[in-house]
CSV table of C-alpha atoms in Angstrom, one decimal:
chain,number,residue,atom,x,y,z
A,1,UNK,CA,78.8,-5.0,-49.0
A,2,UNK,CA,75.2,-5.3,-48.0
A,3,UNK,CA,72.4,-4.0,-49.8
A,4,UNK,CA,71.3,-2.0,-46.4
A,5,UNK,CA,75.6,0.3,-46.8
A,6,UNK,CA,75.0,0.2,-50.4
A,7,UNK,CA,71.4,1.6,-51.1
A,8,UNK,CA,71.2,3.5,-48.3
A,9,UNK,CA,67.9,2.0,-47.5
A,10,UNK,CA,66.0,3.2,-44.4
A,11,UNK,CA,63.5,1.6,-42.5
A,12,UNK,CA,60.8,3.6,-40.1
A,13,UNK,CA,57.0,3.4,-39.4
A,14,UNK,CA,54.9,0.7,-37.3
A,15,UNK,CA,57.1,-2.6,-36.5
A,16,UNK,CA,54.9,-5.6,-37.7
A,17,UNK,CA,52.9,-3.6,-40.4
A,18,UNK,CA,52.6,-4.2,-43.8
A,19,UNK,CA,55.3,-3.2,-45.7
A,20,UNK,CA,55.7,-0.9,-48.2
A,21,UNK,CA,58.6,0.0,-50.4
A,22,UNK,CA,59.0,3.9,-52.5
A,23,UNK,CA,61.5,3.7,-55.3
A,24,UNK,CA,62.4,6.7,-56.3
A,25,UNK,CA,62.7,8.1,-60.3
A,26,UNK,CA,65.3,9.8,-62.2
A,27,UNK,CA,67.5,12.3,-61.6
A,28,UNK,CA,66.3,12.0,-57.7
A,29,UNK,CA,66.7,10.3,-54.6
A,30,UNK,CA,64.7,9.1,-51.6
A,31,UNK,CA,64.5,12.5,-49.9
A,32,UNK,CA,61.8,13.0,-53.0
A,33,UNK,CA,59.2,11.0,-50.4
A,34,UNK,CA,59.7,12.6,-47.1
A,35,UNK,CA,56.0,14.5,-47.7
A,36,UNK,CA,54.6,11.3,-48.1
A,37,UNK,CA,56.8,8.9,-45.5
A,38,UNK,CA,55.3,10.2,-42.3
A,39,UNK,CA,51.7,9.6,-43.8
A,40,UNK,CA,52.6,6.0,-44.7
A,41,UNK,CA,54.3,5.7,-41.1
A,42,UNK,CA,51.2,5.3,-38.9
A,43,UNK,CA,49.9,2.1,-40.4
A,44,UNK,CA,52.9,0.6,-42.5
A,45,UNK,CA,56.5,-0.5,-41.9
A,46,UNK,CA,58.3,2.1,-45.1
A,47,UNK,CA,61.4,1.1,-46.9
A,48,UNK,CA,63.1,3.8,-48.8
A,49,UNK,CA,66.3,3.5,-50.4
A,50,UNK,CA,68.6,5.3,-52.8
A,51,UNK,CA,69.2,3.7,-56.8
A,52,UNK,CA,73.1,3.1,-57.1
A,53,UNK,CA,74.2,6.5,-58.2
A,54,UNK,CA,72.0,8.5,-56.5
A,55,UNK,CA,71.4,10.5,-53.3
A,56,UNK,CA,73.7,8.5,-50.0
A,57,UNK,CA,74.5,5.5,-52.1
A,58,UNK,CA,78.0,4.1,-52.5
A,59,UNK,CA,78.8,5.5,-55.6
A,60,UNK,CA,81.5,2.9,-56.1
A,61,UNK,CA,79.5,0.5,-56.7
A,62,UNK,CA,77.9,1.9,-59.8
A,63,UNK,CA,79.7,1.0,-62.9
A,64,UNK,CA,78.5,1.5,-66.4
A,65,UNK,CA,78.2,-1.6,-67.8
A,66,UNK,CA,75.8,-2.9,-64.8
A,67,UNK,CA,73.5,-0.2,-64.8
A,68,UNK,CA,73.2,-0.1,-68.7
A,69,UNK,CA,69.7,-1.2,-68.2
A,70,UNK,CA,66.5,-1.9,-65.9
A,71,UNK,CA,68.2,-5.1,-64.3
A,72,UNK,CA,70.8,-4.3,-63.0
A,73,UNK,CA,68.5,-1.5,-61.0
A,74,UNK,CA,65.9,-4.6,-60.5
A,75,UNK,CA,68.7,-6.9,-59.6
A,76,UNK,CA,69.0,-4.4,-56.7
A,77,UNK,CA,65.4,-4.0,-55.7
A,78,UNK,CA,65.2,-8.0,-55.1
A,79,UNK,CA,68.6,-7.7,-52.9
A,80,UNK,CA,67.1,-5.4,-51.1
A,81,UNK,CA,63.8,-7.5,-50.4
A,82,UNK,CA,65.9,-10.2,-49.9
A,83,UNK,CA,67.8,-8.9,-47.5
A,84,UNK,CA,65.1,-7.3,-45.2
A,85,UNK,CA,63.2,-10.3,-44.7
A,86,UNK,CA,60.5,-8.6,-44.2
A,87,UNK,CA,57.6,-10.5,-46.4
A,88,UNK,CA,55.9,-9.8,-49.5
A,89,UNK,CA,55.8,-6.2,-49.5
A,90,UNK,CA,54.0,-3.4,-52.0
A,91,UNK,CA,56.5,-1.8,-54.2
A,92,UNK,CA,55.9,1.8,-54.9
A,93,UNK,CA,57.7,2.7,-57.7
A,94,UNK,CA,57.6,6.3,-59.1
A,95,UNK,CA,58.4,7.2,-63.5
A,96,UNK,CA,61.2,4.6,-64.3
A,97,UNK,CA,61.2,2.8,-60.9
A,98,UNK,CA,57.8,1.7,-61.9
A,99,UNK,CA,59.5,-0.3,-64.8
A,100,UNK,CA,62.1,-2.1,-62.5
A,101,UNK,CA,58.7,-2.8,-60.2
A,102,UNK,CA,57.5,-4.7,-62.9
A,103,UNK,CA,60.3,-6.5,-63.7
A,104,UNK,CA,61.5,-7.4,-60.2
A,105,UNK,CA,57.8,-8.6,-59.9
A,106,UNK,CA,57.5,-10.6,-63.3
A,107,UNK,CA,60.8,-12.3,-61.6
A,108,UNK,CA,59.7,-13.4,-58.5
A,109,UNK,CA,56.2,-12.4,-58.0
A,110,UNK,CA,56.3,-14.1,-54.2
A,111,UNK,CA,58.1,-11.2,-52.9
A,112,UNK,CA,55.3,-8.6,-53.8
A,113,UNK,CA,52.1,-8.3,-52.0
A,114,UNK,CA,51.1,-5.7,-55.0
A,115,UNK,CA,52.6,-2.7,-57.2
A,116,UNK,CA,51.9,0.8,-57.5
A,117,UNK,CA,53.0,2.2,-60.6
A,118,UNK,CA,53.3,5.9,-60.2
A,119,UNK,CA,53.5,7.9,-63.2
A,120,UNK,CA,54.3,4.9,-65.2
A,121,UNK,CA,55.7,4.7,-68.6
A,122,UNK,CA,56.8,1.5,-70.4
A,123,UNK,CA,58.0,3.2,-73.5
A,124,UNK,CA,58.6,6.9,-74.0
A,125,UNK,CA,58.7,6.9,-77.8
A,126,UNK,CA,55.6,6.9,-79.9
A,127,UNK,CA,55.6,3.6,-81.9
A,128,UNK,CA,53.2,4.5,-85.1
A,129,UNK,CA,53.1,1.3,-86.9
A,130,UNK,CA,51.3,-0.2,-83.8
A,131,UNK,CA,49.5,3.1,-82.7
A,132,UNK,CA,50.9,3.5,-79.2
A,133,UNK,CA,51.8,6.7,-78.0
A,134,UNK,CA,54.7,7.5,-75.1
A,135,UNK,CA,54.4,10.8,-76.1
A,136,UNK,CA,57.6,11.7,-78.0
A,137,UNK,CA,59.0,11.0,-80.7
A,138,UNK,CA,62.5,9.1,-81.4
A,139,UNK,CA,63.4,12.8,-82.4
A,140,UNK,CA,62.7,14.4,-79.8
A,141,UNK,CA,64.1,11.9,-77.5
A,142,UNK,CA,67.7,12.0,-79.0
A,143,UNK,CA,67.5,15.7,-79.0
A,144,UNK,CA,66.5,15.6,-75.3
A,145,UNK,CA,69.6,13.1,-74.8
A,146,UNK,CA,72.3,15.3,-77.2
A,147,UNK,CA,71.0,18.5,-74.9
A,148,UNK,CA,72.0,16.2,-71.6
A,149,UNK,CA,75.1,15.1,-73.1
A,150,UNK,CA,76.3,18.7,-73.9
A,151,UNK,CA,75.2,20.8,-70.9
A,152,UNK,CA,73.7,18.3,-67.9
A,153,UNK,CA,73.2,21.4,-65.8
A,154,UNK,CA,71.7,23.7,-68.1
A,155,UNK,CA,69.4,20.3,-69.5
A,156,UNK,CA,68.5,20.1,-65.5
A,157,UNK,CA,67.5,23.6,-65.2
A,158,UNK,CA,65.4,23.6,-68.5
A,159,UNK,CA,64.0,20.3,-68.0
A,160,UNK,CA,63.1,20.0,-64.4
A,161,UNK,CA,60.4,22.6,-64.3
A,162,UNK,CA,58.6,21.1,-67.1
A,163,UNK,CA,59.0,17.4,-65.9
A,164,UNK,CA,57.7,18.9,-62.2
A,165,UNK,CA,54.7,21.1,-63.4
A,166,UNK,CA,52.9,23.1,-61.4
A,167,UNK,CA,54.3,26.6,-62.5
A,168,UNK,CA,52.2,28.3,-60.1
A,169,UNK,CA,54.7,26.6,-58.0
A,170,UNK,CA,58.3,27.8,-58.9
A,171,UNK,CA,59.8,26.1,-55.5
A,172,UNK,CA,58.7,22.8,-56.7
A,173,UNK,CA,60.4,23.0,-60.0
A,174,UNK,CA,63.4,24.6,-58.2
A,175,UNK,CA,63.7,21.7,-56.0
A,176,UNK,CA,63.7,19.4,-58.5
A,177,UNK,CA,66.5,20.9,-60.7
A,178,UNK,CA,68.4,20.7,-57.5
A,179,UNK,CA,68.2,17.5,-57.2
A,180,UNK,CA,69.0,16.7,-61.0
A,181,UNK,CA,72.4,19.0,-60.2
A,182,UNK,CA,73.1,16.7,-57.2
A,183,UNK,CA,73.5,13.9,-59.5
A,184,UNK,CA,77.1,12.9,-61.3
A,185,UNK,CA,76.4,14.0,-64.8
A,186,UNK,CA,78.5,11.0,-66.3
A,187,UNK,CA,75.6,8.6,-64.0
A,188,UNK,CA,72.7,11.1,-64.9
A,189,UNK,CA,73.8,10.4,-68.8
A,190,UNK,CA,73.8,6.8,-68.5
A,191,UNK,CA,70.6,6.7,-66.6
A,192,UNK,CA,68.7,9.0,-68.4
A,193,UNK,CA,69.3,6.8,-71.7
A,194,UNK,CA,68.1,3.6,-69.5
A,195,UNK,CA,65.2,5.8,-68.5
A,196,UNK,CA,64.2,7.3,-72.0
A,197,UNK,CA,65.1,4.5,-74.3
A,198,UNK,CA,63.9,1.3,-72.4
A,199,UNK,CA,60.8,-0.2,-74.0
A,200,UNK,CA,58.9,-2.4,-71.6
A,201,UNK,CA,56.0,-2.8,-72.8
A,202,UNK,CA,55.9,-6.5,-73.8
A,203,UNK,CA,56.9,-7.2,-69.5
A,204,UNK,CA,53.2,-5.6,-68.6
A,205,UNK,CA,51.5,-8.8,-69.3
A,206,UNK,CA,53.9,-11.0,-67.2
A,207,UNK,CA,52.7,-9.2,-64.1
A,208,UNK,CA,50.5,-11.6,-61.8
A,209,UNK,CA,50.2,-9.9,-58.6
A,210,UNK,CA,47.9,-7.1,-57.8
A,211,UNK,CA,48.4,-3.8,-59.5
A,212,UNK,CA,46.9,0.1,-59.3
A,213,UNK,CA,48.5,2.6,-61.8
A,214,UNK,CA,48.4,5.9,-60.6
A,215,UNK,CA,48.6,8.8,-63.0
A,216,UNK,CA,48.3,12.1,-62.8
A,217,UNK,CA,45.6,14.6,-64.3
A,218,UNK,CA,48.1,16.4,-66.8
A,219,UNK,CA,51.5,15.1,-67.1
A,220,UNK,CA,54.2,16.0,-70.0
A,221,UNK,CA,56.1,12.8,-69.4
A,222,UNK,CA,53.2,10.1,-69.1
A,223,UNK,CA,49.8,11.1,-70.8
A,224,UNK,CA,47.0,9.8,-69.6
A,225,UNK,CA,47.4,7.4,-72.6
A,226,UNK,CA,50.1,6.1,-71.1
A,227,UNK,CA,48.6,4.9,-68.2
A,228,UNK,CA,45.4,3.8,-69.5
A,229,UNK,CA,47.7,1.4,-72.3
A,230,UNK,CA,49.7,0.1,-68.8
A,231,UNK,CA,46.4,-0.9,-67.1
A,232,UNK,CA,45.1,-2.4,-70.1
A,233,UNK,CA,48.2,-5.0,-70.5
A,234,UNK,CA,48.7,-5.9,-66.7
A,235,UNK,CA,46.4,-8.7,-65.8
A,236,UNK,CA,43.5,-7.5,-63.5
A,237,UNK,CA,45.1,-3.9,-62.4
A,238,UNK,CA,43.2,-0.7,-61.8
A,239,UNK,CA,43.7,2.4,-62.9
A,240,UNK,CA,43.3,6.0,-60.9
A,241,UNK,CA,43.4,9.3,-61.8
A,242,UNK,CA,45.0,11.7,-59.1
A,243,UNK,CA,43.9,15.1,-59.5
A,244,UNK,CA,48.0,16.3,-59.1
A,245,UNK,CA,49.2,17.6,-61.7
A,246,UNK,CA,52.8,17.1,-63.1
A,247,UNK,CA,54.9,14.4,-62.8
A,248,UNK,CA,55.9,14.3,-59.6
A,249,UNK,CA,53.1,13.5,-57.3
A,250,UNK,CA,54.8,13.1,-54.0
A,251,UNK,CA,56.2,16.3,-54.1
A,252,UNK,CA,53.4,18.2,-55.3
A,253,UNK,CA,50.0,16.0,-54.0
A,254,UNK,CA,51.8,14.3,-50.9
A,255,UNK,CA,48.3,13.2,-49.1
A,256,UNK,CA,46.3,12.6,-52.0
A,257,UNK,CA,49.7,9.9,-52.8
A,258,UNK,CA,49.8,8.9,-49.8
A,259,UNK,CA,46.1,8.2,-49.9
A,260,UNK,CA,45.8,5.8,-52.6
A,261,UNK,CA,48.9,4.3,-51.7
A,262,UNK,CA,47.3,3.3,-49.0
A,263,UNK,CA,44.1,2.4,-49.6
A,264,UNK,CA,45.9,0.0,-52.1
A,265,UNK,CA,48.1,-1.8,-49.4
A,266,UNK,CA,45.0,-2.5,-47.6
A,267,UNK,CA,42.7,-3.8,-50.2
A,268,UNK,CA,45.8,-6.4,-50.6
A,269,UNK,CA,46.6,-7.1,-46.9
């Protein structure tokens, strides 16, 4: 099977453009950029795809023991870049997909014109004996996982408003449980440990192409710490601020996304 049947990757915008790639996080698919696609459309050629598991992928071919961690996801990423042809290309990768950004890039860096890490986090869990904070701690991560593991929809409903922010704007949080419920529970559980328990930190400094990190202005997933630790371990990256608050920036600040994803691809093509 191709990567094209498989992922359910889609490609639109300007034929001959740079290219630019939106991974999607947990818990969602790639229908989580259409506010931002048709902004990226006028000047780029825009890959989106589904993670195995998710949204219009072949759910066959996920299996547990692939997808146990980031590579098998990145292993994916590279197949798909591979199999497009289309050039070194930026990779947008949003929360977790970030992490398989990195990874894919550490692996073969010639594929990637540059990386934006949106609403990155290497490690969720505090680490005190070295002073970094993910902002949890290993408690309240396997509490978060036990909750998923006993009730996946009533987790989703709980958990999505506060991962989305922006209370002001219910829809937002309401979209995002939705697509949480969309997901297989028995996928969402082994993702959401690969998400939550992956610690990536020590692959930051093996980046070596260009790099922005993107945060947002208040986030309860990835503190501003977070982001300012990832800038300060990738080579020669830049960090902004986006005004959006939340975790999901696409959703909530679609053109102020869009924006600095595409100042970025410029500055590197």
């Amino acid at each position: 099977m191709g990567t094209r049947s498989r992922n359910h990757v889609t490609v639109s915008g300007r034929a001959g453009g740079p290219v630019v790639m939106l991974a999607h996080g947990f818990g969602c698919d790639q229908h989580m950029w259409r506010l931002v696609v048709p902004l990226l459309e006028r000047d780029f050629t825009v890959v989106v795809f589904d993670h195995v598991g998710a949204g219009q992928s072949d759910l066959s071919a996920w299996s547990p023991e692939r997808y146990a961690t980031l590579d098998g996801y990145t292993d994916d990423v590279l197949a798909i870049c591979r199999e497009l042809a289309l050039g070194p290309l930026t990779f947008v990768g949003h929360s977790v997909s970030a992490m398989m950004g990195v990874l894919a890039a550490a692996r073969e860096p010639d594929a990637f014109a540059g990386l934006v890490l949106l609403a990155p986090s290497p490690c969720f869990i505090d680490d005190p004996a070295t002073g970094y904070r993910g902002g949890f701690s290993a408690d309240d991560i396997d509490e978060l996982l036990e909750s998923l593991d006993a009730n996946y929809l009533g987790w989703s409903g709980a958990m999505a408003p506060v991962i989305m922010g922006n209370p002001e704007r219910p829809e937002l949080g309401e979209e995002l449980t939705n697509s949480f419920c969309r997901t297989d529970p028995d996928i969402a559980r082994v993702f959401a440990r690969v998400t939550f328990l992956s610690d990536n930190r020590e692959d930051l400094a093996k980046v070596t192409v260009p790099t922005l990190v993107a945060q947002c202005s208040v986030d309860a997933i990835a503190p501003p710490e977070v982001g300012a630790f990832v800038q300060s371990r990738i080579p020669g990256s830049r960090l902004v601020t986006l005004d959006a608050t939340g975790h999901c920036p696409q959703l909530a600040a679609p053109e102020e996304t869009a924006a600095a994803i595409t100042d970025f691809v410029r500055a590197v093509h």
